[in-house]
PDB file of C-alpha atoms and ligand atoms in Angstrom:
ATOM      1  CA  MET L 289      -0.215   0.140   0.342  1.00 86.00           C
ATOM      2  CA  MET L 290       1.273   3.494  -0.818  1.00 91.00           C
ATOM      3  CA  LYS L 291       2.990   5.495   1.888  1.00 96.00           C
ATOM      4  CA  VAL L 292       1.098   8.962   2.303  1.00 98.00           C
ATOM      5  CA  LEU L 293       3.048  11.740   5.205  1.00 98.00           C
ATOM      6  CA  ALA L 294       0.676  14.655   5.381  1.00 98.00           C
ATOM      7  CA  GLY L 295       0.677  17.711   6.955  1.00 98.00           C
ATOM      8  CA  ASN L 296      -2.647  19.051   7.897  1.00 98.00           C
ATOM      9  CA  TRP L 297      -1.222  23.411   9.459  1.00 98.00           C
ATOM     10  CA  LYS L 298      -4.487  24.198  10.331  1.00 98.00           C
ATOM     11  CA  MET L 299      -5.217  27.882  11.095  1.00 98.00           C
ATOM     12  CA  HIS L 300      -0.878  28.937  10.931  1.00 98.00           C
ATOM     13  CA  LYS L 301       1.232  30.084   9.155  1.00 98.00           C
ATOM     14  CA  THR L 302       1.298  33.181   6.966  1.00 98.00           C
ATOM     15  CA  ARG L 303       2.256  33.454   3.333  1.00 98.00           C
ATOM     16  CA  GLU L 304       5.725  34.367   3.537  1.00 98.00           C
ATOM     17  CA  GLU L 305       6.020  31.287   6.188  1.00 98.00           C
ATOM     18  CA  THR L 306       4.704  28.752   3.510  1.00 98.00           C
ATOM     19  CA  ARG L 307       7.485  30.333   1.085  1.00 98.00           C
ATOM     20  CA  ALA L 308      10.007  29.652   3.678  1.00 98.00           C
ATOM     21  CA  PHE L 309       8.939  26.112   4.065  1.00 98.00           C
ATOM     22  CA  PHE L 310       9.634  25.214   0.982  1.00 98.00           C
ATOM     23  CA  GLY L 311      12.431  26.986   0.463  1.00 98.00           C
ATOM     24  CA  THR L 312      13.547  24.724   2.704  1.00 97.00           C
ATOM     25  CA  ILE L 313      11.942  21.498   1.733  1.00 97.00           C
ATOM     26  CA  GLY L 314      13.685  22.676  -1.840  1.00 95.00           C
ATOM     27  CA  SER L 315      13.836  19.393  -3.949  1.00 94.00           C
ATOM     28  CA  LYS L 316      14.660  16.990  -1.140  1.00 93.00           C
ATOM     29  CA  LEU L 317      11.521  15.080  -1.062  1.00 94.00           C
ATOM     30  CA  GLN L 318      10.912  15.012  -4.951  1.00 88.00           C
ATOM     31  CA  SER L 319      11.315  11.870  -5.420  1.00 81.00           C
ATOM     32  CA  SER L 320      10.700   9.800  -3.054  1.00 86.00           C
ATOM     33  CA  SER L 321       8.457   6.927  -3.121  1.00 92.00           C
ATOM     34  CA  VAL L 322       5.956   8.917  -0.282  1.00 96.00           C
ATOM     35  CA  ARG L 323       3.277  10.769  -0.888  1.00 97.00           C
ATOM     36  CA  LYS L 324       3.760  13.823   0.423  1.00 98.00           C
ATOM     37  CA  ILE L 325       0.624  16.631   1.020  1.00 98.00           C
ATOM     38  CA  VAL L 326       0.565  19.855   2.916  1.00 98.00           C
ATOM     39  CA  ALA L 327      -2.915  21.295   3.515  1.00 98.00           C
ATOM     40  CA  PRO L 328      -2.721  25.053   4.348  1.00 98.00           C
ATOM     41  CA  SER L 329      -5.500  27.318   5.083  1.00 98.00           C
ATOM     42  CA  PRO L 330      -7.417  28.689   2.129  1.00 97.00           C
ATOM     43  CA  THR L 331      -5.037  31.840   1.848  1.00 98.00           C
ATOM     44  CA  LEU L 332      -2.546  30.443   1.511  1.00 98.00           C
ATOM     45  CA  LEU L 333      -3.264  28.025  -0.971  1.00 98.00           C
ATOM     46  CA  GLU L 334      -1.929  29.589  -4.152  1.00 98.00           C
ATOM     47  CA  THR L 335       1.615  30.937  -2.293  1.00 98.00           C
ATOM     48  CA  ALA L 336       1.473  27.165  -1.571  1.00 98.00           C
ATOM     49  CA  VAL L 337       0.982  25.567  -4.685  1.00 98.00           C
ATOM     50  CA  ALA L 338       3.768  28.340  -6.341  1.00 98.00           C
ATOM     51  CA  ALA L 339       5.689  28.036  -3.967  1.00 98.00           C
ATOM     52  CA  SER L 340       5.757  23.675  -3.547  1.00 98.00           C
ATOM     53  CA  GLN L 341       6.588  23.413  -7.524  1.00 97.00           C
ATOM     54  CA  GLY L 342       9.631  21.033  -7.661  1.00 96.00           C
ATOM     55  CA  SER L 343       9.474  19.697  -3.851  1.00 97.00           C
ATOM     56  CA  GLY L 344       7.150  16.780  -5.160  1.00 97.00           C
ATOM     57  CA  ILE L 345       4.552  17.879  -2.547  1.00 98.00           C
ATOM     58  CA  GLU L 346       0.652  18.407  -3.107  1.00 98.00           C
ATOM     59  CA  VAL L 347      -1.585  20.825  -1.816  1.00 98.00           C
ATOM     60  CA  PHE L 348      -4.438  20.183  -0.417  1.00 98.00           C
ATOM     61  CA  ALA L 349      -7.525  22.108   1.003  1.00 98.00           C
ATOM     62  CA  GLN L 350      -8.607  21.252   4.727  1.00 98.00           C
ATOM     63  CA  ASN L 351     -12.384  21.226   3.306  1.00 98.00           C
ATOM     64  CA  ILE L 352     -14.599  22.362   0.865  1.00 98.00           C
ATOM     65  CA  SER L 353     -18.248  22.637   0.414  1.00 98.00           C
ATOM     66  CA  TRP L 354     -20.594  20.387  -0.574  1.00 97.00           C
ATOM     67  CA  ALA L 355     -22.676  22.110  -3.478  1.00 97.00           C
ATOM     68  CA  GLU L 356     -21.087  22.818  -7.047  1.00 96.00           C
ATOM     69  CA  ALA L 357     -20.740  26.885  -6.715  1.00 97.00           C
ATOM     70  CA  GLY L 358     -23.937  29.244  -5.364  1.00 97.00           C
ATOM     71  CA  ALA L 359     -24.884  31.155  -2.734  1.00 98.00           C
ATOM     72  CA  PHE L 360     -23.115  29.637   0.189  1.00 97.00           C
ATOM     73  CA  THR L 361     -21.365  33.075   1.873  1.00 97.00           C
ATOM     74  CA  GLY L 362     -17.895  31.909   3.142  1.00 96.00           C
ATOM     75  CA  GLU L 363     -17.772  28.408   1.519  1.00 97.00           C
ATOM     76  CA  THR L 364     -14.880  27.315  -1.308  1.00 97.00           C
ATOM     77  CA  SER L 365     -16.155  24.965  -4.181  1.00 98.00           C
ATOM     78  CA  VAL L 366     -14.107  21.976  -5.885  1.00 97.00           C
ATOM     79  CA  ALA L 367     -14.181  24.101  -8.359  1.00 97.00           C
ATOM     80  CA  GLN L 368     -12.635  27.636  -6.875  1.00 98.00           C
ATOM     81  CA  LEU L 369      -9.180  24.474  -5.573  1.00 98.00           C
ATOM     82  CA  PHE L 370      -9.375  23.891  -9.188  1.00 97.00           C
ATOM     83  CA  ASP L 371      -8.572  26.793 -10.660  1.00 97.00           C
ATOM     84  CA  LEU L 372      -6.162  27.734  -7.878  1.00 97.00           C
ATOM     85  CA  GLY L 373      -4.477  24.285  -9.150  1.00 97.00           C
ATOM     86  CA  VAL L 374      -4.939  22.356  -5.441  1.00 98.00           C
ATOM     87  CA  LYS L 375      -5.064  17.934  -5.660  1.00 97.00           C
ATOM     88  CA  GLY L 376      -7.423  17.433  -2.820  1.00 98.00           C
ATOM     89  CA  THR L 377      -9.019  18.061   0.550  1.00 98.00           C
ATOM     90  CA  ILE L 378      -8.561  17.129   3.754  1.00 98.00           C
ATOM     91  CA  ILE L 379     -12.324  15.716   4.646  1.00 98.00           C
ATOM     92  CA  GLY L 380     -14.168  15.332   8.161  1.00 98.00           C
ATOM     93  CA  HIS L 381     -11.592  16.133  10.205  1.00 98.00           C
ATOM     94  CA  SER L 382     -12.752  15.934  13.680  1.00 96.00           C
ATOM     95  CA  GLU L 383     -12.428  19.570  14.394  1.00 97.00           C
ATOM     96  CA  ARG L 384     -14.900  20.458  11.384  1.00 97.00           C
ATOM     97  CA  ARG L 385     -17.399  17.669  12.974  1.00 96.00           C
ATOM     98  CA  GLN L 386     -16.654  19.449  16.665  1.00 95.00           C
ATOM     99  CA  TYR L 387     -16.545  22.966  15.731  1.00 96.00           C
ATOM    100  CA  PHE L 388     -18.629  23.669  12.710  1.00 96.00           C
ATOM    101  CA  ASN L 389     -21.212  20.919  12.397  1.00 96.00           C
ATOM    102  CA  GLU L 390     -19.541  18.156  10.127  1.00 97.00           C
ATOM    103  CA  THR L 391     -21.307  14.900   9.931  1.00 97.00           C
ATOM    104  CA  ASP L 392     -20.770  11.299   8.757  1.00 97.00           C
ATOM    105  CA  GLU L 393     -23.667  12.632   6.422  1.00 96.00           C
ATOM    106  CA  THR L 394     -21.882  16.525   4.877  1.00 97.00           C
ATOM    107  CA  ALA L 395     -18.399  14.466   4.941  1.00 97.00           C
ATOM    108  CA  CYS L 396     -19.774  11.980   2.776  1.00 97.00           C
ATOM    109  CA  LYS L 397     -21.274  14.567   0.208  1.00 97.00           C
ATOM    110  CA  LYS L 398     -18.404  16.167   0.383  1.00 97.00           C
ATOM    111  CA  ALA L 399     -16.841  13.404  -0.387  1.00 97.00           C
ATOM    112  CA  ALA L 400     -18.602  11.733  -3.424  1.00 95.00           C
ATOM    113  CA  LEU L 401     -18.780  15.532  -5.160  1.00 96.00           C
ATOM    114  CA  ALA L 402     -14.423  15.728  -4.615  1.00 96.00           C
ATOM    115  CA  LEU L 403     -14.003  12.478  -5.777  1.00 95.00           C
ATOM    116  CA  ASP L 404     -16.747  12.832  -8.592  1.00 93.00           C
ATOM    117  CA  GLU L 405     -14.673  16.057  -9.910  1.00 94.00           C
ATOM    118  CA  GLY L 406     -11.380  14.113  -9.540  1.00 94.00           C
ATOM    119  CA  LEU L 407     -10.379  15.828  -5.558  1.00 96.00           C
ATOM    120  CA  ASP L 408      -8.308  13.468  -3.920  1.00 97.00           C
ATOM    121  CA  VAL L 409      -9.725  13.234  -0.300  1.00 98.00           C
ATOM    122  CA  ILE L 410      -8.292  12.522   2.872  1.00 98.00           C
ATOM    123  CA  TYR L 411     -11.238  11.293   4.719  1.00 98.00           C
ATOM    124  CA  CYS L 412     -11.194  11.962   8.622  1.00 98.00           C
ATOM    125  CA  ILE L 413     -12.590   9.241  11.611  1.00 98.00           C
ATOM    126  CA  GLY L 414     -12.125   8.391  15.054  1.00 97.00           C
ATOM    127  CA  GLU L 415     -13.946   8.434  18.447  1.00 97.00           C
ATOM    128  CA  ARG L 416     -13.978  10.829  21.442  1.00 95.00           C
ATOM    129  CA  ILE L 417     -12.461   9.786  24.444  1.00 94.00           C
ATOM    130  CA  GLU L 418     -15.528   9.131  26.513  1.00 94.00           C
ATOM    131  CA  ASP L 419     -16.881   6.750  22.993  1.00 95.00           C
ATOM    132  CA  ARG L 420     -13.332   4.797  24.141  1.00 94.00           C
ATOM    133  CA  LYS L 421     -13.987   4.638  27.607  1.00 93.00           C
ATOM    134  CA  ALA L 422     -17.417   2.857  27.425  1.00 96.00           C
ATOM    135  CA  ASN L 423     -15.708   0.912  24.653  1.00 96.00           C
ATOM    136  CA  ARG L 424     -18.029   1.670  21.917  1.00 97.00           C
ATOM    137  CA  THR L 425     -14.909   2.885  19.573  1.00 97.00           C
ATOM    138  CA  HIS L 426     -15.367   0.315  16.762  1.00 98.00           C
ATOM    139  CA  ALA L 427     -18.675   0.754  16.791  1.00 98.00           C
ATOM    140  CA  VAL L 428     -17.966   4.824  16.629  1.00 97.00           C
ATOM    141  CA  LEU L 429     -15.897   3.576  13.703  1.00 98.00           C
ATOM    142  CA  GLU L 430     -18.355   1.642  11.937  1.00 97.00           C
ATOM    143  CA  SER L 431     -20.863   4.152  12.186  1.00 97.00           C
ATOM    144  CA  GLN L 432     -18.765   7.137  10.906  1.00 97.00           C
ATOM    145  CA  ILE L 433     -17.473   4.533   7.825  1.00 96.00           C
ATOM    146  CA  LYS L 434     -20.047   3.154   7.021  1.00 95.00           C
ATOM    147  CA  PRO L 435     -21.883   5.830   4.602  1.00 95.00           C
ATOM    148  CA  LEU L 436     -19.007   5.941   2.732  1.00 95.00           C
ATOM    149  CA  ILE L 437     -18.610   2.350   1.772  1.00 95.00           C
ATOM    150  CA  GLU L 438     -22.488   2.306   0.862  1.00 94.00           C
ATOM    151  CA  LYS L 439     -22.546   5.609  -0.420  1.00 91.00           C
ATOM    152  CA  VAL L 440     -18.903   6.679  -1.849  1.00 93.00           C
ATOM    153  CA  LEU L 441     -16.987   3.389  -2.143  1.00 93.00           C
ATOM    154  CA  PRO L 442     -19.050   2.614  -5.608  1.00 90.00           C
ATOM    155  CA  GLU L 443     -18.782   5.221  -7.207  1.00 86.00           C
ATOM    156  CA  LEU L 444     -15.173   5.225  -6.663  1.00 89.00           C
ATOM    157  CA  SER L 445     -13.317   3.460  -9.425  1.00 87.00           C
ATOM    158  CA  GLN L 446     -10.809   1.038  -8.908  1.00 87.00           C
ATOM    159  CA  GLN L 447      -8.523   2.539 -10.979  1.00 87.00           C
ATOM    160  CA  SER L 448      -8.842   6.290  -8.711  1.00 88.00           C
ATOM    161  CA  ALA L 449      -8.679   3.828  -5.723  1.00 86.00           C
ATOM    162  CA  ASP L 450      -5.858   2.407  -6.594  1.00 84.00           C
ATOM    163  CA  ARG L 451      -3.874   5.774  -6.968  1.00 85.00           C
ATOM    164  CA  GLY L 452      -4.557   6.555  -3.732  1.00 87.00           C
ATOM    165  CA  ALA L 453      -7.746   8.869  -4.769  1.00 95.00           C
ATOM    166  CA  LEU L 454      -8.916   8.427  -1.527  1.00 97.00           C
ATOM    167  CA  VAL L 455      -6.749   8.020   1.802  1.00 97.00           C
ATOM    168  CA  ILE L 456      -9.278   7.247   5.244  1.00 98.00           C
ATOM    169  CA  ALA L 457      -7.202   8.518   8.522  1.00 98.00           C
ATOM    170  CA  TYR L 458      -7.814   7.599  11.834  1.00 98.00           C
ATOM    171  CA  GLU L 459      -7.309  10.585  14.390  1.00 97.00           C
ATOM    172  CA  PRO L 460      -8.685   9.332  17.996  1.00 96.00           C
ATOM    173  CA  VAL L 461     -10.425  13.207  18.839  1.00 94.00           C
ATOM    174  CA  TRP L 462      -8.305  12.010  22.503  1.00 92.00           C
ATOM    175  CA  ALA L 463      -5.122  12.080  21.237  1.00 92.00           C
ATOM    176  CA  ILE L 464      -4.805  15.748  18.560  1.00 89.00           C
ATOM    177  CA  GLY L 465      -2.910  18.793  19.724  1.00 84.00           C
ATOM    178  CA  THR L 466      -2.958  17.114  23.454  1.00 86.00           C
ATOM    179  CA  GLY L 467       0.437  14.992  22.794  1.00 82.00           C
ATOM    180  CA  LEU L 468      -1.440  11.442  24.081  1.00 83.00           C
ATOM    181  CA  THR L 469      -0.440   9.320  20.992  1.00 84.00           C
ATOM    182  CA  ALA L 470      -2.599   6.445  20.634  1.00 88.00           C
ATOM    183  CA  ASN L 471      -0.645   3.593  21.714  1.00 94.00           C
ATOM    184  CA  SER L 472       0.566   0.417  19.573  1.00 96.00           C
ATOM    185  CA  GLU L 473      -2.306  -1.892  20.710  1.00 96.00           C
ATOM    186  CA  GLN L 474      -4.386   0.723  20.407  1.00 96.00           C
ATOM    187  CA  ILE L 475      -3.516   1.598  16.760  1.00 97.00           C
ATOM    188  CA  ALA L 476      -2.974  -1.291  15.487  1.00 98.00           C
ATOM    189  CA  ASP L 477      -6.752  -2.203  17.232  1.00 98.00           C
ATOM    190  CA  ALA L 478      -8.503   0.267  14.916  1.00 98.00           C
ATOM    191  CA  HIS L 479      -6.663  -0.144  12.271  1.00 98.00           C
ATOM    192  CA  ALA L 480      -6.878  -3.409  11.657  1.00 98.00           C
ATOM    193  CA  TYR L 481     -10.875  -2.844  11.884  1.00 98.00           C
ATOM    194  CA  ILE L 482     -10.736  -0.012   9.383  1.00 98.00           C
ATOM    195  CA  ALA L 483      -8.576  -2.042   7.098  1.00 98.00           C
ATOM    196  CA  GLN L 484     -11.444  -5.232   7.617  1.00 97.00           C
ATOM    197  CA  LEU L 485     -14.711  -2.769   6.952  1.00 97.00           C
ATOM    198  CA  LEU L 486     -13.364  -1.262   3.976  1.00 96.00           C
ATOM    199  CA  ASN L 487     -11.793  -5.315   2.478  1.00 95.00           C
ATOM    200  CA  GLN L 488     -15.240  -6.343   2.904  1.00 94.00           C
ATOM    201  CA  ALA L 489     -16.458  -3.930   0.926  1.00 91.00           C
ATOM    202  CA  LYS L 490     -13.395  -5.120  -1.457  1.00 90.00           C
ATOM    203  CA  ARG L 491     -11.585  -2.142  -1.174  1.00 91.00           C
ATOM    204  CA  PRO L 492      -8.775  -1.733   0.366  1.00 93.00           C
ATOM    205  CA  LEU L 493      -7.738   2.241   1.265  1.00 95.00           C
ATOM    206  CA  PRO L 494      -4.489   3.408   2.690  1.00 96.00           C
ATOM    207  CA  ILE L 495      -5.227   4.097   6.347  1.00 98.00           C
ATOM    208  CA  LEU L 496      -3.383   6.890   7.877  1.00 98.00           C
ATOM    209  CA  TYR L 497      -2.556   7.739  11.178  1.00 97.00           C
ATOM    210  CA  GLY L 498      -3.128  10.420  12.722  1.00 97.00           C
ATOM    211  CA  GLY L 499      -2.816  12.531  16.781  1.00 95.00           C
ATOM    212  CA  SER L 500      -0.134  13.894  17.749  1.00 93.00           C
ATOM    213  CA  VAL L 501       2.703  12.030  15.362  1.00 96.00           C
ATOM    214  CA  LYS L 502       5.660  13.055  15.985  1.00 96.00           C
ATOM    215  CA  VAL L 503       9.291  12.665  14.605  1.00 96.00           C
ATOM    216  CA  ASP L 504       9.948  10.142  17.350  1.00 96.00           C
ATOM    217  CA  ASN L 505       7.352   8.274  17.020  1.00 96.00           C
ATOM    218  CA  MET L 506       6.386   8.018  12.994  1.00 97.00           C
ATOM    219  CA  ASN L 507       8.574   5.365  12.738  1.00 97.00           C
ATOM    220  CA  GLY L 508       7.362   3.215  15.131  1.00 97.00           C
ATOM    221  CA  ILE L 509       3.616   4.703  13.936  1.00 97.00           C
ATOM    222  CA  ALA L 510       4.392   3.135  10.484  1.00 97.00           C
ATOM    223  CA  LYS L 511       5.238  -0.152  11.100  1.00 97.00           C
ATOM    224  CA  ILE L 512       2.251  -1.091  12.475  1.00 98.00           C
ATOM    225  CA  ALA L 513      -0.049  -3.144  10.277  1.00 97.00           C
ATOM    226  CA  HIS L 514      -2.778  -1.236   8.247  1.00 97.00           C
ATOM    227  CA  VAL L 515      -0.668   2.142   8.842  1.00 98.00           C
ATOM    228  CA  SER L 516       0.199   3.618   6.166  1.00 98.00           C
ATOM    229  CA  GLY L 517       1.029   6.869   7.049  1.00 98.00           C
ATOM    230  CA  GLY L 518       0.518   9.430   9.117  1.00 98.00           C
ATOM    231  CA  LEU L 519      -1.463  13.019   8.811  1.00 98.00           C
ATOM    232  CA  VAL L 520       0.157  15.168  11.021  1.00 98.00           C
ATOM    233  CA  GLY L 521      -0.485  18.306  12.479  1.00 97.00           C
ATOM    234  CA  GLY L 522       1.343  20.573  14.746  1.00 96.00           C
ATOM    235  CA  ALA L 523       4.767  18.706  14.174  1.00 97.00           C
ATOM    236  CA  SER L 524       4.314  18.694  10.225  1.00 98.00           C
ATOM    237  CA  LEU L 525       4.908  22.783  10.215  1.00 98.00           C
ATOM    238  CA  GLU L 526       8.539  22.963  10.535  1.00 98.00           C
ATOM    239  CA  ALA L 527      10.316  22.540   7.327  1.00 98.00           C
ATOM    240  CA  ALA L 528      13.517  20.375   9.190  1.00 98.00           C
ATOM    241  CA  ALA L 529       9.973  18.608  10.939  1.00 98.00           C
ATOM    242  CA  PHE L 530       8.530  17.717   7.561  1.00 98.00           C
ATOM    243  CA  ILE L 531      11.634  16.653   6.408  1.00 98.00           C
ATOM    244  CA  ALA L 532      12.360  14.054   9.533  1.00 97.00           C
ATOM    245  CA  LEU L 533       8.796  12.571   9.566  1.00 98.00           C
ATOM    246  CA  HIS L 534       8.947  11.850   5.303  1.00 97.00           C
ATOM    247  CA  GLU L 535      13.006   9.872   6.658  1.00 96.00           C
ATOM    248  CA  ALA L 536      11.037   8.396   9.549  1.00 96.00           C
ATOM    249  CA  LEU L 537       7.912   7.334   7.239  1.00 97.00           C
ATOM    250  CA  LEU L 538      10.468   6.390   4.135  1.00 95.00           C
ATOM    251  CA  ASN L 539      12.299   4.156   6.379  1.00 94.00           C
ATOM    252  CA  SER L 540       9.752   2.305   8.094  1.00 93.00           C
TER     253      SER L 540
HETATM  254  P1  PGA Q1169      -1.582  16.926  16.267  1.00 80.63           P
HETATM  255  O1  PGA Q1169      -3.685  17.083  14.315  1.00 80.63           O
HETATM  256  O2  PGA Q1169      -1.113  16.522  14.770  1.00 80.63           O
HETATM  257  O3  PGA Q1169      -1.490  17.991  16.320  1.00 80.63           O
HETATM  258  O4  PGA Q1169      -1.918  16.065  16.915  1.00 80.63           O
HETATM  259  C1  PGA Q1169      -3.609  16.169  14.082  1.00 80.63           C
HETATM  260  C2  PGA Q1169      -4.772  16.614  12.673  1.00 80.63           C
HETATM  261  O5  PGA Q1169      -5.365  17.264  13.855  1.00 80.63           O
HETATM  262  O6  PGA Q1169      -4.486  15.869  11.688  1.00 80.63           O
END
């Protein structure tokens, strides 16, 4: 399965900081077999696309509208992202679910639209701490991925699945930005369960782990079965750390 390193920059960086990031990356990662992605804020996308030329890093958005165009104040369409040279988008991140009313239904609608129009997708799922404490991790993961399996995967061609158009990110909500990485058993168990659900649908997909991934735990996490890489927030912001994360993933 293809390895993927995706940096979620959240609401960080200016245009100048974005250019500095790609200036340091240069062409150092250009030819590696790992698929490399950064997802900056909308105001940085055009700068990031220009600055990333020759770096081997693809630029993704952090969110899209489920509508194609029209009266949707504050939203960004797939066509507008294509216009900037953006290659894909994160969908269903837990911060979108927690603060901006993203649901499985809206996330699925967005994923279907993006994939249909040729924009790649990192689709995020993950349980909250109260789910885990109540032994509901599998039930939550299943409820989040079922709509995707039922509504989105049947429309996804094998060819686009093979080239990684759709990637799943398992991000336990309690591990995001908290410094509390899930342990190996928890990651192994969740990834095996998600892989099983995808395999039952005859659609194996790369599954990234996210939640306090750092330079020093990336390699160990990526060696766990059914882990194809990382969706990294805080630790992806500095170019030197991004390079080190890439190295750790490449060598896993
Ligand atoms: P973190 O964020 O690496 O800062 O925990 C991960 C994410 O939200 O994708």
